[in-house]
PDB file of C-alpha atoms in Angstrom:
ATOM      1  CA  MET A   1     112.912  91.617 106.901  1.00  0.00           C
ATOM      2  CA  SER A   2     110.992  92.983 109.854  1.00  0.00           C
ATOM      3  CA  VAL A   3     108.380  95.504 108.797  1.00  0.00           C
ATOM      4  CA  ALA A   4     106.584  97.929 111.099  1.00  0.00           C
ATOM      5  CA  VAL A   5     103.598 100.026 110.048  1.00  0.00           C
ATOM      6  CA  LEU A   6     102.585 102.699 112.530  1.00  0.00           C
ATOM      7  CA  GLY A   7      99.426 104.778 112.841  1.00  0.00           C
ATOM      8  CA  ALA A   8      98.642 105.191 109.179  1.00  0.00           C
ATOM      9  CA  GLY A   9      94.951 104.298 109.282  1.00  0.00           C
ATOM     10  CA  ALA A  10      93.477 102.630 106.197  1.00  0.00           C
ATOM     11  CA  PHE A  11      96.625 103.335 104.155  1.00  0.00           C
ATOM     12  CA  GLY A  12      98.802 101.613 106.750  1.00  0.00           C
ATOM     13  CA  THR A  13      96.488  98.617 106.865  1.00  0.00           C
ATOM     14  CA  ALA A  14      96.512  98.355 103.064  1.00  0.00           C
ATOM     15  CA  LEU A  15     100.316  98.574 103.085  1.00  0.00           C
ATOM     16  CA  ALA A  16     100.506  95.824 105.727  1.00  0.00           C
ATOM     17  CA  LEU A  17      98.177  93.669 103.625  1.00  0.00           C
ATOM     18  CA  SER A  18     100.352  94.191 100.557  1.00  0.00           C
ATOM     19  CA  LEU A  19     103.503  93.325 102.517  1.00  0.00           C
ATOM     20  CA  SER A  20     101.818  90.207 103.902  1.00  0.00           C
ATOM     21  CA  ARG A  21     100.983  89.043 100.381  1.00  0.00           C
ATOM     22  CA  GLU A  22     104.698  89.359  99.568  1.00  0.00           C
ATOM     23  CA  GLY A  23     105.592  86.952 102.371  1.00  0.00           C
ATOM     24  CA  HIS A  24     106.328  89.428 105.190  1.00  0.00           C
ATOM     25  CA  ALA A  25     104.738  89.387 108.636  1.00  0.00           C
ATOM     26  CA  PRO A  26     104.091  93.087 109.289  1.00  0.00           C
ATOM     27  CA  ARG A  27     103.187  94.416 112.706  1.00  0.00           C
ATOM     28  CA  ILE A  28     100.759  97.323 113.021  1.00  0.00           C
ATOM     29  CA  TRP A  29     101.123  99.603 116.026  1.00  0.00           C
ATOM     30  CA  ALA A  30      97.808 101.099 117.046  1.00  0.00           C
ATOM     31  CA  ARG A  31      97.012 103.537 119.833  1.00  0.00           C
ATOM     32  CA  ASP A  32      93.877 101.876 121.149  1.00  0.00           C
ATOM     33  CA  ALA A  33      93.124  98.403 122.466  1.00  0.00           C
ATOM     34  CA  ALA A  34      89.936  98.063 120.390  1.00  0.00           C
ATOM     35  CA  THR A  35      91.888  98.348 117.131  1.00  0.00           C
ATOM     36  CA  VAL A  36      94.525  95.892 118.361  1.00  0.00           C
ATOM     37  CA  ASP A  37      91.789  93.425 119.362  1.00  0.00           C
ATOM     38  CA  ALA A  38      89.930  93.794 116.053  1.00  0.00           C
ATOM     39  CA  ILE A  39      93.097  93.106 114.041  1.00  0.00           C
ATOM     40  CA  ASN A  40      94.444  90.263 116.197  1.00  0.00           C
ATOM     41  CA  HIS A  41      91.206  88.403 116.944  1.00  0.00           C
ATOM     42  CA  ALA A  42      88.600  89.307 114.344  1.00  0.00           C
ATOM     43  CA  HIS A  43      91.213  89.890 111.595  1.00  0.00           C
ATOM     44  CA  ARG A  44      89.476  93.142 110.677  1.00  0.00           C
ATOM     45  CA  ALA A  45      90.741  96.700 110.648  1.00  0.00           C
ATOM     46  CA  PRO A  46      88.175  99.278 111.783  1.00  0.00           C
ATOM     47  CA  ARG A  47      88.787 101.539 108.770  1.00  0.00           C
ATOM     48  CA  LEU A  48      88.583  98.665 106.253  1.00  0.00           C
ATOM     49  CA  PRO A  49      85.781  96.528 107.730  1.00  0.00           C
ATOM     50  CA  ALA A  50      85.038  94.586 104.530  1.00  0.00           C
ATOM     51  CA  ILE A  51      88.587  93.215 104.269  1.00  0.00           C
ATOM     52  CA  THR A  52      89.639  90.073 106.131  1.00  0.00           C
ATOM     53  CA  LEU A  53      93.252  90.328 107.257  1.00  0.00           C
ATOM     54  CA  PRO A  54      95.532  87.286 107.186  1.00  0.00           C
ATOM     55  CA  ASP A  55      96.878  85.743 110.397  1.00  0.00           C
ATOM     56  CA  THR A  56     100.351  87.051 109.504  1.00  0.00           C
ATOM     57  CA  ILE A  57      99.287  90.643 110.290  1.00  0.00           C
ATOM     58  CA  LEU A  58      99.350  91.368 114.009  1.00  0.00           C
ATOM     59  CA  ALA A  59      98.746  94.552 115.961  1.00  0.00           C
ATOM     60  CA  ASP A  60     100.286  95.877 119.153  1.00  0.00           C
ATOM     61  CA  ALA A  61      99.666  98.971 121.273  1.00  0.00           C
ATOM     62  CA  ASP A  62     102.996  98.795 123.103  1.00  0.00           C
ATOM     63  CA  LEU A  63     105.475 100.749 120.996  1.00  0.00           C
ATOM     64  CA  LYS A  64     109.139 100.793 121.941  1.00  0.00           C
ATOM     65  CA  PRO A  65     110.751 103.077 119.341  1.00  0.00           C
ATOM     66  CA  LYS A  66     114.276 102.301 120.499  1.00  0.00           C
ATOM     67  CA  ASP A  67     113.689  98.667 119.470  1.00  0.00           C
ATOM     68  CA  HIS A  68     113.327  99.817 115.853  1.00  0.00           C
ATOM     69  CA  PRO A  69     116.335 101.932 114.873  1.00  0.00           C
ATOM     70  CA  GLY A  70     116.212 103.060 111.274  1.00  0.00           C
ATOM     71  CA  ALA A  71     112.519 102.190 110.942  1.00  0.00           C
ATOM     72  CA  ILE A  72     110.323 103.961 108.467  1.00  0.00           C
ATOM     73  CA  VAL A  73     107.321 105.237 110.388  1.00  0.00           C
ATOM     74  CA  LEU A  74     104.029 105.952 108.635  1.00  0.00           C
ATOM     75  CA  ALA A  75     101.872 108.257 110.690  1.00  0.00           C
ATOM     76  CA  PRO A  76      99.137 110.834 110.187  1.00  0.00           C
ATOM     77  CA  PRO A  77     100.508 114.351 109.571  1.00  0.00           C
ATOM     78  CA  GLY A  78      99.165 115.493 112.948  1.00  0.00           C
ATOM     79  CA  ALA A  79     101.598 113.125 114.696  1.00  0.00           C
ATOM     80  CA  LEU A  80     104.665 114.838 113.260  1.00  0.00           C
ATOM     81  CA  GLY A  81     106.361 117.035 115.829  1.00  0.00           C
ATOM     82  CA  SER A  82     104.182 115.586 118.617  1.00  0.00           C
ATOM     83  CA  ALA A  83     105.417 114.109 121.899  1.00  0.00           C
ATOM     84  CA  TRP A  84     104.665 110.689 120.394  1.00  0.00           C
ATOM     85  CA  SER A  85     106.943 111.228 117.396  1.00  0.00           C
ATOM     86  CA  LYS A  86     109.748 112.593 119.587  1.00  0.00           C
ATOM     87  CA  LYS A  87     110.044 109.133 121.173  1.00  0.00           C
ATOM     88  CA  PHE A  88     111.874 108.092 118.002  1.00  0.00           C
ATOM     89  CA  GLY A  89     114.759 110.502 118.647  1.00  0.00           C
ATOM     90  CA  PRO A  90     116.479 112.402 115.809  1.00  0.00           C
ATOM     91  CA  GLN A  91     114.498 112.098 112.606  1.00  0.00           C
ATOM     92  CA  GLU A  92     113.880 113.358 109.130  1.00  0.00           C
ATOM     93  CA  THR A  93     110.276 113.954 108.149  1.00  0.00           C
ATOM     94  CA  GLY A  94     108.507 113.663 104.871  1.00  0.00           C
ATOM     95  CA  PHE A  95     104.988 114.189 103.641  1.00  0.00           C
ATOM     96  CA  ALA A  96     103.311 111.973 101.076  1.00  0.00           C
ATOM     97  CA  SER A  97     100.320 113.816  99.672  1.00  0.00           C
ATOM     98  CA  GLY A  98      98.903 115.245  96.514  1.00  0.00           C
ATOM     99  CA  TRP A  99      99.261 118.603  98.297  1.00  0.00           C
ATOM    100  CA  MET A 100     103.036 118.333  97.836  1.00  0.00           C
ATOM    101  CA  ALA A 101     102.492 119.416  94.232  1.00  0.00           C
ATOM    102  CA  VAL A 102     101.485 122.858  95.531  1.00  0.00           C
ATOM    103  CA  ARG A 103     104.426 125.201  95.934  1.00  0.00           C
ATOM    104  CA  GLY A 104     105.412 125.909  99.536  1.00  0.00           C
ATOM    105  CA  VAL A 105     103.249 123.307 101.287  1.00  0.00           C
ATOM    106  CA  ARG A 106     106.163 121.115 102.412  1.00  0.00           C
ATOM    107  CA  ARG A 107     108.045 124.132 103.752  1.00  0.00           C
ATOM    108  CA  ARG A 108     104.999 125.430 105.656  1.00  0.00           C
ATOM    109  CA  ARG A 109     104.529 122.023 107.224  1.00  0.00           C
ATOM    110  CA  ALA A 110     108.215 121.969 108.241  1.00  0.00           C
ATOM    111  CA  GLY A 111     108.861 118.707 106.418  1.00  0.00           C
ATOM    112  CA  ASP A 112     112.301 117.692 105.264  1.00  0.00           C
ATOM    113  CA  ARG A 113     111.007 116.023 102.091  1.00  0.00           C
ATOM    114  CA  GLY A 114     107.792 116.037 100.107  1.00  0.00           C
ATOM    115  CA  PHE A 115     106.505 113.200  97.951  1.00  0.00           C
ATOM    116  CA  ILE A 116     103.708 113.809  95.478  1.00  0.00           C
ATOM    117  CA  ILE A 117     101.376 110.869  96.054  1.00  0.00           C
ATOM    118  CA  SER A 118      97.638 111.235  95.916  1.00  0.00           C
ATOM    119  CA  ASP A 119      94.721 108.901  96.443  1.00  0.00           C
ATOM    120  CA  HIS A 120      92.730 110.995  94.001  1.00  0.00           C
ATOM    121  CA  ALA A 121      92.737 110.019  90.358  1.00  0.00           C
ATOM    122  CA  ASP A 122      90.650 110.673  87.311  1.00  0.00           C
ATOM    123  CA  TRP A 123      88.474 108.024  85.687  1.00  0.00           C
ATOM    124  CA  ASP A 124      90.936 107.236  82.881  1.00  0.00           C
ATOM    125  CA  GLY A 125      93.844 107.068  85.330  1.00  0.00           C
ATOM    126  CA  LEU A 126      91.990 104.601  87.545  1.00  0.00           C
ATOM    127  CA  LEU A 127      91.083 102.395  84.574  1.00  0.00           C
ATOM    128  CA  SER A 128      94.688 102.482  83.326  1.00  0.00           C
ATOM    129  CA  ALA A 129      95.974 101.425  86.744  1.00  0.00           C
ATOM    130  CA  ILE A 130      93.457  98.587  86.971  1.00  0.00           C
ATOM    131  CA  LYS A 131      94.386  97.316  83.491  1.00  0.00           C
ATOM    132  CA  ALA A 132      98.141  97.679  84.094  1.00  0.00           C
ATOM    133  CA  THR A 133      98.062  95.753  87.380  1.00  0.00           C
ATOM    134  CA  GLU A 134      95.729  93.063  86.026  1.00  0.00           C
ATOM    135  CA  ALA A 135      93.852  93.319  89.307  1.00  0.00           C
ATOM    136  CA  GLU A 136      91.328  90.549  89.825  1.00  0.00           C
ATOM    137  CA  ASN A 137      89.377  92.319  92.580  1.00  0.00           C
ATOM    138  CA  ILE A 138      88.842  96.050  92.834  1.00  0.00           C
ATOM    139  CA  TYR A 139      87.687  97.679  96.074  1.00  0.00           C
ATOM    140  CA  VAL A 140      86.300 101.198  95.671  1.00  0.00           C
ATOM    141  CA  THR A 141      86.591 103.300  98.838  1.00  0.00           C
ATOM    142  CA  HIS A 142      85.546 106.865  98.110  1.00  0.00           C
ATOM    143  CA  GLY A 143      84.338 109.250  95.483  1.00  0.00           C
ATOM    144  CA  TYR A 144      81.535 108.061  93.233  1.00  0.00           C
ATOM    145  CA  THR A 145      81.852 104.520  94.563  1.00  0.00           C
ATOM    146  CA  ASP A 146      78.539 103.084  93.362  1.00  0.00           C
ATOM    147  CA  VAL A 147      78.896 104.460  89.841  1.00  0.00           C
ATOM    148  CA  PHE A 148      82.517 103.387  89.453  1.00  0.00           C
ATOM    149  CA  SER A 149      82.059  99.880  90.909  1.00  0.00           C
ATOM    150  CA  ARG A 150      78.962  99.331  88.719  1.00  0.00           C
ATOM    151  CA  PHE A 151      80.920 100.434  85.624  1.00  0.00           C
ATOM    152  CA  LEU A 152      83.741  98.034  86.535  1.00  0.00           C
ATOM    153  CA  ALA A 153      81.314  95.152  87.102  1.00  0.00           C
ATOM    154  CA  ASP A 154      79.553  95.876  83.789  1.00  0.00           C
ATOM    155  CA  SER A 155      83.001  95.820  82.134  1.00  0.00           C
ATOM    156  CA  GLY A 156      83.791  92.364  83.516  1.00  0.00           C
ATOM    157  CA  TRP A 157      85.807  93.075  86.661  1.00  0.00           C
ATOM    158  CA  GLN A 158      85.046  91.878  90.180  1.00  0.00           C
ATOM    159  CA  ALA A 159      84.365  95.176  91.947  1.00  0.00           C
ATOM    160  CA  GLN A 160      82.749  96.176  95.199  1.00  0.00           C
ATOM    161  CA  VAL A 161      82.332  99.212  97.382  1.00  0.00           C
ATOM    162  CA  VAL A 162      84.173  99.149 100.713  1.00  0.00           C
ATOM    163  CA  PRO A 163      82.361 101.465 103.137  1.00  0.00           C
ATOM    164  CA  THR A 164      84.663 103.637 105.239  1.00  0.00           C
ATOM    165  CA  GLN A 165      84.027 106.115 108.024  1.00  0.00           C
ATOM    166  CA  PHE A 166      85.070 108.903 105.673  1.00  0.00           C
ATOM    167  CA  GLU A 167      82.795 110.539 103.166  1.00  0.00           C
ATOM    168  CA  GLY A 168      83.766 111.685  99.729  1.00  0.00           C
ATOM    169  CA  GLU A 169      81.739 112.857  96.789  1.00  0.00           C
ATOM    170  CA  SER A 170      78.435 111.129  96.186  1.00  0.00           C
ATOM    171  CA  LEU A 171      75.627 111.591  93.730  1.00  0.00           C
ATOM    172  CA  ASP A 172      73.026 111.600  96.514  1.00  0.00           C
ATOM    173  CA  LYS A 173      74.861 114.353  98.386  1.00  0.00           C
ATOM    174  CA  ASP A 174      75.268 116.450  95.226  1.00  0.00           C
ATOM    175  CA  ALA A 175      71.598 116.049  94.281  1.00  0.00           C
ATOM    176  CA  SER A 176      70.390 117.173  97.701  1.00  0.00           C
ATOM    177  CA  GLU A 177      72.452 120.386  97.734  1.00  0.00           C
TER     178      GLU A 177
END
């Protein structure tokens, strides 16, 4: 199966990594040469700098949508309805976000479908997911990263903070306000 992951930032890179671990050779389409170079040569994605990508994940900046009929395209919401997205021809759009749980959001965004998926979870939900998946390594990316990764390490898991260019909640920030 040929898998294409387009413009989905850290989520797209994580999806490509997951697909690679399942034996696929996903291709990431990026808009800038620096991202393509980082993925292809340094095996690093700019938004997940602490993760080493396998050789099976390659990036390309030259997108030919007509070469991928029926593809599922993952893109930031701002790309929907843009000149870029129109290159794919007739399409159905969907939004995957925790915001889809709020009445009317999908309709206001002119999406055909809405999927309630959120990267936000409560403490118990995160611990349940970690236990259920039997994860050996846990990478904490936002929220109270230091506190949560320290708790996980104290509880016997291999856990580390993965710095990203995005900021979430932090104890230091809250204390200074």
